[in-house]
Structures are given as structure tokens and as C-alpha cells.
Amino acid sequence: MCPDTPTPEPAPAATGAPDPESGREVLTEDDIARALRRIAHEIVERNKGAADVVLLGIPSRGVELARRLAELVSQIEQREVRAGSLDVTMYRDDLRAQPTRAPAQTQIPAPGVDGRVVVLVDDVLYSGRTVRAALDALADYGRPRAVRLAVLVDRGHRELPVRADHVGKNLPTAHSERVRVRLSGFDRTTDSVTISGGAR
């Protein structure tokens, strides 16, 4: 061996322990796809079709989920179902504590929300305060016939009387744990839901 060639470091032994940064995977890409298909069918069944349904995603990842659900519902119904986004930044009740939040974009598909069934879409339902802010924001854009909520993960710990109509997975968690959703259309990585932190 050439004396100038560094001796390679031995590879660390595989322990099978999860990476503390990435956490433990609780939903895979296939799991998420199945959950969204089920929610799409539930939306169609609940509304006896989807002629008057508008899906509004709550930024950030809720927007990507709403887009996917709109595609799935459109396939089921063989008609276009539109998705948009609803920014809730200025309606949050913690704005005074975090005044530097950057507003996201609101896009309400034509012909608006008046008299229609609006399905709010978010990635994780936790305290319920984001949903409350979304309801306040939605009121500025019209008066829907009904408002429903679809979430990929419900992790519990509600602080307000908010309940999701469509849930991909109920995931009991501790307050100290972190649920992280990754979506290929937003994070440019494989879809996954992981949980990390908490007592071990």
C-alpha cells in the first residue's frame, strides 16, 4: 500500500437503532397513498358525489395533500374537482408571540365557496388552533354550505373542540414527541410520517 494512502476507517456496525433525527417511521409512502385513497372515497360517499366540493389545503403540506385528494376524487367522479389553499397566518391566536410569521398564499378556486362543501385539508391535527384560524380565515371568503376537515394524522392533545371528519391515521403521542410529515411534492423526498422525541 502506498504510504500516502490513508487507511480506510472501519464501517460502523449496524445496530438497527433509528436515526434520532429522522425518528421512527409510522407511515410509509404506500401507507400514505392508501390513506389518501380511502379519504377520497369517504369524501365522495359523504357528499353523494363531489359536484359542489372544494378542497382547501392549509399551508404548507396541507396544500400538497389537498392537490392529491382533488386528483383522486376527480378520478373517482370522472369530473374535475378543484383544490386551493387557505393561509391562516394572520388569524392565528399566537401571532403576538411569533409576529415574524411569513404569510403564505391563499387561492380560492372559482366559483368560490358560497353554498359549497369546503373540505379543509391539513397534514397533522394537534391542538385544533390551526383549524380554528382556518375557519376564521374562510369566513372572509364566503359562506360555505358545510365545512369539513380531512387530516393525514390526528395525534391527539386537543385544546379546542375540533374533530376531523376524515383521518388517515390516528396516532397517539406524548406532548414531547414530534410528528414529522414529508411529502415528495413539497419536501422533494419520499413520502413518510415519522415520530421522534419523547421518553425512551
Coordinates of N, CA and C in Angstrom, one line a residue:
M1 N 0.9 -1.2 0.0 CA 0.0 0.0 0.0 C 0.9 1.2 0.0
C2 N 0.5 2.2 -0.8 CA 1.3 3.5 -0.8 C 1.2 4.1 0.5
P3 N 2.4 4.6 1.0 CA 2.4 5.2 2.4 C 1.5 6.5 2.5
D4 N 1.3 7.1 1.3 CA 0.5 8.3 1.3 C -1.0 8.1 1.3
T5 N -1.4 6.8 1.1 CA -2.8 6.4 1.1 C -3.4 6.2 2.5
P6 N -4.4 7.0 2.9 CA -4.9 6.9 4.2 C -5.6 5.5 4.4
T7 N -5.4 5.0 5.6 CA -6.1 3.7 5.9 C -7.6 4.0 6.1
P8 N -8.4 3.2 5.4 CA -9.9 3.5 5.4 C -10.4 3.2 6.8
E9 N -11.4 4.1 7.3 CA -12.0 3.9 8.6 C -12.9 2.7 8.5
P10 N -13.0 1.9 9.5 CA -13.9 0.7 9.5 C -15.4 1.3 9.6
A11 N -16.2 0.6 8.8 CA -17.6 1.0 8.8 C -18.3 0.7 10.1
P12 N -19.1 1.6 10.6 CA -19.8 1.4 11.9 C -20.7 0.2 11.8
A13 N -20.8 -0.5 12.9 CA -21.7 -1.7 12.9 C -23.1 -1.3 12.9
A14 N -23.9 -2.0 12.1 CA -25.3 -1.7 12.1 C -26.0 -2.2 13.4
T15 N -26.7 -1.2 14.0 CA -27.3 -1.5 15.3 C -28.8 -1.7 15.2
G16 N -29.4 -1.3 14.0 CA -30.8 -1.3 13.9 C -31.6 -0.3 14.6
A17 N -30.9 0.6 15.4 CA -31.5 1.7 16.1 C -31.9 2.8 15.1
P18 N -33.0 3.4 15.3 CA -33.4 4.5 14.4 C -32.6 5.7 14.5
D19 N -32.4 6.4 13.5 CA -31.7 7.7 13.5 C -32.5 8.7 14.3
P20 N -31.9 9.3 15.4 CA -32.7 10.2 16.3 C -33.2 11.4 15.5
E21 N -32.5 11.8 14.4 CA -33.0 12.9 13.7 C -34.2 12.6 12.8
S22 N -34.2 11.4 12.2 CA -35.3 11.0 11.3 C -36.5 10.4 12.1
G23 N -36.2 9.8 13.2 CA -37.3 9.3 14.0 C -37.8 7.9 13.5
R24 N -38.8 7.4 14.1 CA -39.4 6.1 13.8 C -40.5 6.3 12.8
E25 N -40.4 5.6 11.7 CA -41.4 5.7 10.6 C -42.7 5.0 11.0
V26 N -43.8 5.8 10.9 CA -45.1 5.2 11.3 C -46.0 5.1 10.0
L27 N -45.7 5.8 9.0 CA -46.4 5.7 7.7 C -45.4 5.8 6.6
T28 N -45.5 4.8 5.7 CA -44.6 4.7 4.5 C -45.3 5.4 3.4
E29 N -44.6 5.5 2.3 CA -45.2 6.1 1.1 C -46.5 5.3 0.6
D30 N -46.4 4.0 0.7 CA -47.6 3.2 0.3 C -48.7 3.4 1.3
D31 N -48.4 3.5 2.6 CA -49.4 3.8 3.6 C -50.1 5.1 3.4
I32 N -49.4 6.1 3.0 CA -49.9 7.4 2.8 C -50.8 7.4 1.6
A33 N -50.4 6.7 0.5 CA -51.2 6.6 -0.7 C -52.5 5.9 -0.4
R34 N -52.5 4.8 0.4 CA -53.7 4.1 0.7 C -54.6 5.0 1.6
A35 N -54.1 5.7 2.5 CA -54.9 6.6 3.4 C -55.6 7.7 2.6
L36 N -54.9 8.3 1.6 CA -55.5 9.3 0.8 C -56.5 8.7 -0.1
R37 N -56.3 7.6 -0.7 CA -57.4 6.9 -1.5 C -58.7 6.7 -0.7
R38 N -58.5 6.2 0.6 CA -59.6 6.0 1.4 C -60.3 7.3 1.8
I39 N -59.6 8.3 2.1 CA -60.2 9.6 2.4 C -61.0 10.2 1.2
A40 N -60.4 10.0 0.0 CA -61.1 10.5 -1.2 C -62.4 9.8 -1.4
H41 N -62.4 8.5 -1.2 CA -63.7 7.7 -1.3 C -64.7 8.2 -0.2
E42 N -64.2 8.4 1.0 CA -65.1 8.9 2.0 C -65.7 10.3 1.7
I43 N -64.9 11.2 1.1 CA -65.4 12.5 0.7 C -66.5 12.3 -0.3
V44 N -66.3 11.4 -1.3 CA -67.4 11.2 -2.3 C -68.6 10.6 -1.7
E45 N -68.4 9.6 -0.8 CA -69.6 9.0 -0.2 C -70.3 10.0 0.7
R46 N -69.6 10.7 1.5 CA -70.2 11.7 2.4 C -71.1 12.7 1.7
N47 N -70.6 13.1 0.5 CA -71.3 14.2 -0.2 C -72.1 13.7 -1.4
K48 N -72.3 12.4 -1.5 CA -73.1 11.8 -2.6 C -72.6 12.3 -3.9
G49 N -71.3 12.3 -4.1 CA -70.6 12.8 -5.2 C -69.7 13.9 -4.8
A50 N -69.3 14.7 -5.8 CA -68.3 15.8 -5.4 C -68.6 17.0 -6.3
A51 N -69.8 17.2 -6.7 CA -70.2 18.3 -7.7 C -70.0 19.7 -7.0
D52 N -70.2 19.7 -5.7 CA -70.1 21.0 -5.0 C -69.0 21.1 -4.0
V53 N -68.0 20.2 -4.1 CA -66.9 20.1 -3.1 C -65.7 21.0 -3.6
V54 N -65.2 21.7 -2.6 CA -63.9 22.4 -2.8 C -62.9 22.0 -1.7
L55 N -61.7 21.6 -2.1 CA -60.7 21.2 -1.2 C -59.7 22.4 -1.0
L56 N -59.5 22.8 0.2 CA -58.6 23.9 0.5 C -57.5 23.4 1.5
G57 N -56.3 23.4 1.0 CA -55.2 23.0 1.9 C -54.7 24.1 2.7
I58 N -54.3 23.8 4.0 CA -53.7 24.7 4.9 C -52.2 24.6 4.7
P59 N -51.5 25.7 4.4 CA -50.1 25.6 4.1 C -49.4 25.2 5.4
S60 N -48.3 24.4 5.2 CA -47.7 24.2 3.9 C -48.1 22.8 3.3
R61 N -47.9 21.7 4.0 CA -48.1 20.4 3.4 C -49.6 20.1 3.2
G62 N -50.5 20.8 3.8 CA -51.9 20.6 3.6 C -52.3 21.0 2.1
V63 N -51.5 21.9 1.5 CA -51.8 22.3 0.1 C -51.5 21.1 -0.8
E64 N -50.4 20.4 -0.6 CA -50.0 19.3 -1.4 C -51.0 18.1 -1.2
L65 N -51.4 17.9 0.0 CA -52.4 16.9 0.3 C -53.7 17.2 -0.4
A66 N -54.2 18.4 -0.3 CA -55.4 18.8 -1.0 C -55.3 18.6 -2.5
R67 N -54.2 18.9 -3.1 CA -54.0 18.7 -4.5 C -54.1 17.2 -4.9
R68 N -53.5 16.3 -4.1 CA -53.6 14.9 -4.3 C -55.0 14.4 -4.1
L69 N -55.7 14.8 -3.1 CA -57.0 14.4 -2.9 C -57.9 14.9 -4.0
A70 N -57.7 16.1 -4.5 CA -58.6 16.5 -5.6 C -58.4 15.7 -6.9
E71 N -57.1 15.2 -7.1 CA -56.9 14.3 -8.2 C -57.6 13.0 -8.1
L72 N -57.5 12.5 -6.9 CA -58.2 11.2 -6.6 C -59.7 11.3 -6.7
V73 N -60.3 12.3 -6.1 CA -61.7 12.5 -6.2 C -62.1 12.7 -7.6
S74 N -61.3 13.4 -8.4 CA -61.7 13.7 -9.8 C -61.7 12.3 -10.6
Q75 N -60.7 11.5 -10.3 CA -60.7 10.1 -10.9 C -61.9 9.3 -10.6
I76 N -62.3 9.4 -9.3 CA -63.5 8.6 -8.9 C -64.7 9.1 -9.5
E77 N -64.9 10.4 -9.6 CA -66.1 11.0 -10.1 C -66.1 11.3 -11.6
Q78 N -65.0 11.1 -12.2 CA -64.8 11.4 -13.6 C -65.3 12.9 -13.9
R79 N -64.9 13.8 -13.1 CA -65.2 15.2 -13.3 C -64.1 16.0 -12.5
E80 N -63.9 17.2 -12.9 CA -62.8 18.0 -12.2 C -63.3 18.5 -10.9
V81 N -62.5 18.2 -9.9 CA -62.6 18.7 -8.5 C -61.4 19.6 -8.2
R82 N -61.7 20.8 -7.9 CA -60.6 21.8 -7.8 C -60.1 21.8 -6.3
A83 N -58.8 22.2 -6.2 CA -58.2 22.4 -4.9 C -57.5 23.7 -4.9
G84 N -57.5 24.3 -3.7 CA -56.9 25.6 -3.5 C -56.1 25.6 -2.2
S85 N -55.8 26.8 -1.7 CA -55.1 26.9 -0.4 C -55.7 28.1 0.4
L86 N -55.5 27.9 1.7 CA -56.1 28.9 2.6 C -55.1 29.3 3.6
D87 N -54.5 30.4 3.5 CA -53.5 30.9 4.5 C -54.2 31.3 5.8
V88 N -53.6 30.9 6.9 CA -54.2 31.2 8.2 C -53.3 32.1 9.1
T89 N -52.2 32.5 8.5 CA -51.2 33.2 9.3 C -51.8 34.3 10.2
M90 N -52.5 35.2 9.5 CA -53.0 36.4 10.2 C -54.2 36.2 11.2
Y91 N -54.6 34.9 11.2 CA -55.8 34.6 12.1 C -55.3 33.7 13.3
R92 N -54.1 33.4 13.4 CA -53.6 32.6 14.5 C -53.6 33.3 15.8
D93 N -53.9 32.6 16.9 CA -54.0 33.2 18.2 C -52.6 33.3 18.9
D94 N -51.6 32.9 18.2 CA -50.2 33.0 18.7 C -49.4 34.0 17.9
L95 N -50.1 34.9 17.2 CA -49.4 35.8 16.3 C -48.6 36.8 17.1
R96 N -49.1 37.2 18.3 CA -48.4 38.2 19.1 C -47.1 37.6 19.6
A97 N -47.1 36.3 19.9 CA -45.9 35.6 20.4 C -44.9 35.4 19.3
Q98 N -45.4 35.2 18.1 CA -44.5 35.0 16.9 C -44.9 35.9 15.8
P99 N -44.6 37.2 15.9 CA -45.0 38.2 15.0 C -44.3 38.1 13.6
T100 N -43.2 37.3 13.5 CA -42.5 37.3 12.3 C -42.9 36.2 11.3
R101 N -44.0 35.6 11.6 CA -44.5 34.6 10.6 C -44.7 35.2 9.3
A102 N -44.3 34.5 8.2 CA -44.5 34.9 6.9 C -45.8 34.4 6.3
P103 N -46.6 35.2 5.8 CA -47.9 34.8 5.2 C -47.6 33.9 4.0
A104 N -48.5 32.9 3.8 CA -48.4 32.0 2.6 C -49.5 32.5 1.7
Q105 N -49.7 31.8 0.6 CA -50.7 32.2 -0.4 C -52.0 31.6 -0.2
T106 N -53.1 32.4 -0.4 CA -54.5 31.9 -0.5 C -54.9 31.8 -1.9
Q107 N -55.5 30.7 -2.3 CA -56.0 30.6 -3.7 C -57.4 29.9 -3.5
I108 N -58.4 30.6 -3.8 CA -59.8 30.1 -3.8 C -60.2 29.7 -5.2
P109 N -60.4 28.5 -5.5 CA -60.8 28.1 -6.9 C -62.2 28.7 -7.2
A110 N -62.4 29.1 -8.5 CA -63.7 29.6 -9.0 C -64.6 28.4 -8.9
P111 N -65.9 28.6 -8.6 CA -66.6 29.9 -8.4 C -66.7 30.3 -6.9
G112 N -65.7 30.0 -6.1 CA -65.7 30.4 -4.7 C -66.2 29.4 -3.8
V113 N -66.6 29.8 -2.6 CA -67.0 28.8 -1.6 C -68.5 29.0 -1.2
D114 N -69.2 30.0 -1.6 CA -70.6 30.2 -1.2 C -71.4 29.0 -1.6
G115 N -72.1 28.5 -0.6 CA -73.1 27.4 -0.9 C -72.4 26.1 -1.2
R116 N -71.1 26.0 -1.1 CA -70.4 24.7 -1.4 C -70.0 24.0 -0.2
V117 N -69.5 22.8 -0.3 CA -68.9 22.0 0.8 C -67.4 22.2 0.7
V118 N -66.9 22.8 1.7 CA -65.4 23.0 1.8 C -64.8 22.0 2.7
V119 N -63.8 21.3 2.1 CA -63.0 20.3 2.9 C -61.7 21.0 3.2
L120 N -61.4 21.4 4.4 CA -60.1 21.8 4.8 C -59.2 20.6 5.0
V121 N -58.0 20.8 4.5 CA -57.0 19.7 4.5 C -55.7 20.1 5.2
D122 N -55.3 19.3 6.1 CA -54.0 19.6 6.8 C -53.3 18.3 7.0
D123 N -52.0 18.4 7.3 CA -51.2 17.2 7.5 C -51.4 16.6 8.9
V124 N -51.3 17.4 9.9 CA -51.3 16.9 11.3 C -52.4 17.7 12.1
L125 N -53.3 17.1 12.8 CA -54.2 17.7 13.7 C -53.7 17.5 15.1
Y126 N -53.5 18.6 15.8 CA -52.9 18.6 17.1 C -53.8 19.3 18.1
S127 N -53.5 20.6 18.4 CA -54.3 21.3 19.4 C -55.7 21.7 18.8
G128 N -55.8 21.9 17.5 CA -57.0 22.4 16.9 C -57.0 23.9 16.7
R129 N -55.9 24.6 17.1 CA -55.9 26.0 16.9 C -55.7 26.4 15.5
T130 N -54.9 25.7 14.7 CA -54.8 26.0 13.3 C -56.1 25.9 12.6
V131 N -56.9 24.9 12.9 CA -58.2 24.7 12.3 C -59.1 25.9 12.7
R132 N -59.1 26.3 13.9 CA -59.9 27.4 14.3 C -59.5 28.7 13.5
A133 N -58.2 28.9 13.3 CA -57.7 30.0 12.5 C -58.2 29.9 11.0
A134 N -58.3 28.6 10.5 CA -58.7 28.4 9.2 C -60.2 28.7 9.0
L135 N -61.0 28.4 10.0 CA -62.4 28.7 10.0 C -62.6 30.2 10.0
D136 N -61.8 31.0 10.8 CA -61.9 32.4 10.7 C -61.5 33.0 9.4
A137 N -60.5 32.4 8.8 CA -60.0 32.9 7.5 C -61.0 32.6 6.4
L138 N -61.6 31.4 6.5 CA -62.6 31.1 5.5 C -63.8 32.0 5.5
A139 N -64.2 32.5 6.6 CA -65.4 33.3 6.7 C -65.2 34.6 5.9
D140 N -63.9 35.0 5.7 CA -63.7 36.2 4.9 C -63.9 36.0 3.4
Y141 N -64.1 34.8 3.0 CA -64.2 34.5 1.6 C -65.6 34.0 1.2
G142 N -66.5 33.9 2.1 CA -67.8 33.5 1.8 C -68.5 32.6 2.8
R143 N -69.6 32.1 2.5 CA -70.4 31.3 3.4 C -70.7 29.9 2.8
P144 N -69.8 28.9 3.2 CA -70.0 27.6 2.6 C -71.3 26.9 3.2
R145 N -71.8 26.0 2.5 CA -72.9 25.2 3.0 C -72.5 24.3 4.1
A146 N -71.3 23.8 4.1 CA -70.7 23.0 5.1 C -69.2 23.0 5.1
V147 N -68.6 22.9 6.2 CA -67.1 22.8 6.3 C -66.7 21.5 7.0
R148 N -65.8 20.8 6.3 CA -65.4 19.5 6.9 C -63.9 19.6 7.0
L149 N -63.3 18.6 7.7 CA -61.9 18.6 7.9 C -61.3 17.2 7.6
A150 N -60.2 17.2 6.8 CA -59.5 16.0 6.5 C -58.0 16.2 6.9
V151 N -57.5 15.2 7.6 CA -56.1 15.3 8.0 C -55.4 14.0 7.8
L152 N -54.1 14.0 7.5 CA -53.4 12.8 7.3 C -53.2 12.1 8.7
V153 N -52.8 12.9 9.7 CA -52.5 12.3 11.0 C -53.3 13.1 12.1
D154 N -54.0 12.4 13.0 CA -54.5 13.0 14.2 C -53.7 12.5 15.3
R155 N -52.9 13.4 16.0 CA -52.1 13.0 17.1 C -52.6 13.2 18.4
G156 N -53.9 13.8 18.5 CA -54.5 14.0 19.8 C -54.1 15.3 20.5
H157 N -54.3 15.4 21.8 CA -54.0 16.6 22.6 C -54.7 17.8 22.2
R158 N -56.0 17.7 21.9 CA -56.8 18.8 21.5 C -57.0 19.8 22.6
E159 N -56.9 21.1 22.3 CA -57.2 22.2 23.2 C -58.5 22.9 22.9
L160 N -59.0 22.6 21.7 CA -60.3 23.2 21.3 C -61.2 22.1 20.8
P161 N -62.6 22.3 20.8 CA -63.5 21.3 20.4 C -63.5 21.1 18.9
V162 N -62.4 20.5 18.4 CA -62.3 20.3 16.9 C -62.1 18.8 16.7
R163 N -62.8 18.3 15.7 CA -62.7 16.9 15.3 C -62.7 16.8 13.8
A164 N -61.8 15.9 13.4 CA -61.6 15.7 11.9 C -62.7 14.7 11.4
D165 N -63.2 15.0 10.2 CA -64.2 14.1 9.6 C -63.6 13.0 8.9
H166 N -62.3 13.2 8.4 CA -61.6 12.2 7.6 C -60.2 12.2 8.1
V167 N -59.7 11.0 8.6 CA -58.4 10.8 9.2 C -57.7 9.7 8.5
G168 N -56.4 10.0 8.1 CA -55.6 8.9 7.5 C -55.1 8.0 8.6
K169 N -54.6 8.5 9.7 CA -54.2 7.6 10.8 C -54.3 8.4 12.1
N170 N -54.9 7.7 13.1 CA -54.9 8.2 14.5 C -53.6 7.7 15.1
L171 N -52.8 8.7 15.6 CA -51.5 8.4 16.2 C -51.4 8.9 17.6
P172 N -51.6 8.1 18.6 CA -51.5 8.6 20.0 C -50.0 9.0 20.2
T173 N -49.8 10.2 20.8 CA -48.5 10.7 21.0 C -48.4 11.3 22.4
A174 N -47.1 11.5 22.8 CA -46.9 12.4 24.0 C -46.6 13.8 23.5
H175 N -46.9 14.7 24.4 CA -46.7 16.1 24.1 C -45.2 16.4 23.7
S176 N -44.3 15.6 24.3 CA -42.9 15.8 24.0 C -42.4 15.2 22.6
E177 N -43.3 14.4 22.0 CA -42.9 13.8 20.8 C -43.2 14.7 19.6
R178 N -42.5 14.5 18.5 CA -42.6 15.3 17.3 C -43.1 14.4 16.2
V179 N -44.1 14.8 15.5 CA -44.6 14.1 14.3 C -44.2 14.9 13.1
R180 N -43.5 14.3 12.2 CA -43.0 15.0 11.0 C -43.5 14.3 9.7
V181 N -44.2 15.1 8.9 CA -44.7 14.6 7.6 C -43.8 15.1 6.5
R182 N -43.4 14.2 5.7 CA -42.6 14.6 4.5 C -43.4 14.1 3.2
L183 N -43.5 15.0 2.3 CA -44.3 14.8 1.0 C -43.4 15.1 -0.2
S184 N -43.4 14.2 -1.1 CA -42.5 14.4 -2.3 C -42.8 15.7 -3.0
G185 N -44.0 16.1 -3.1 CA -44.3 17.3 -3.9 C -43.9 18.6 -3.1
F186 N -43.6 18.5 -1.9 CA -43.2 19.6 -1.1 C -41.7 19.5 -0.6
D187 N -41.4 18.4 -0.1 CA -40.1 18.2 0.5 C -39.0 17.6 -0.4
R188 N -39.5 17.2 -1.6 CA -38.6 16.6 -2.6 C -37.9 15.4 -2.0
T189 N -38.6 14.6 -1.3 CA -38.1 13.3 -0.8 C -39.3 12.3 -0.7
T190 N -39.0 11.1 -0.3 CA -40.0 10.1 -0.3 C -41.1 10.4 0.7
D191 N -42.3 10.2 0.4 CA -43.4 10.4 1.4 C -43.2 9.6 2.6
S192 N -43.4 10.2 3.8 CA -43.3 9.4 5.0 C -43.8 10.2 6.2
V193 N -44.2 9.5 7.2 CA -44.5 10.2 8.5 C -43.7 9.5 9.6
T194 N -43.0 10.3 10.3 CA -42.1 9.8 11.4 C -42.5 10.4 12.7
I195 N -42.1 9.8 13.8 CA -42.3 10.3 15.1 C -41.0 10.2 15.9
S196 N -40.6 11.3 16.6 CA -39.4 11.3 17.3 C -39.5 12.0 18.6
G197 N -38.5 11.9 19.5 CA -38.5 12.6 20.8 C -39.3 11.8 21.8
G198 N -39.6 12.4 22.9 CA -40.4 11.7 24.0 C -39.5 10.9 24.8
A199 N -40.1 10.3 25.9 CA -39.3 9.4 26.8 C -39.0 8.1 26.1
R200 N -37.9 7.6 26.3 CA -37.4 6.3 25.8 C -37.3 5.3 26.9

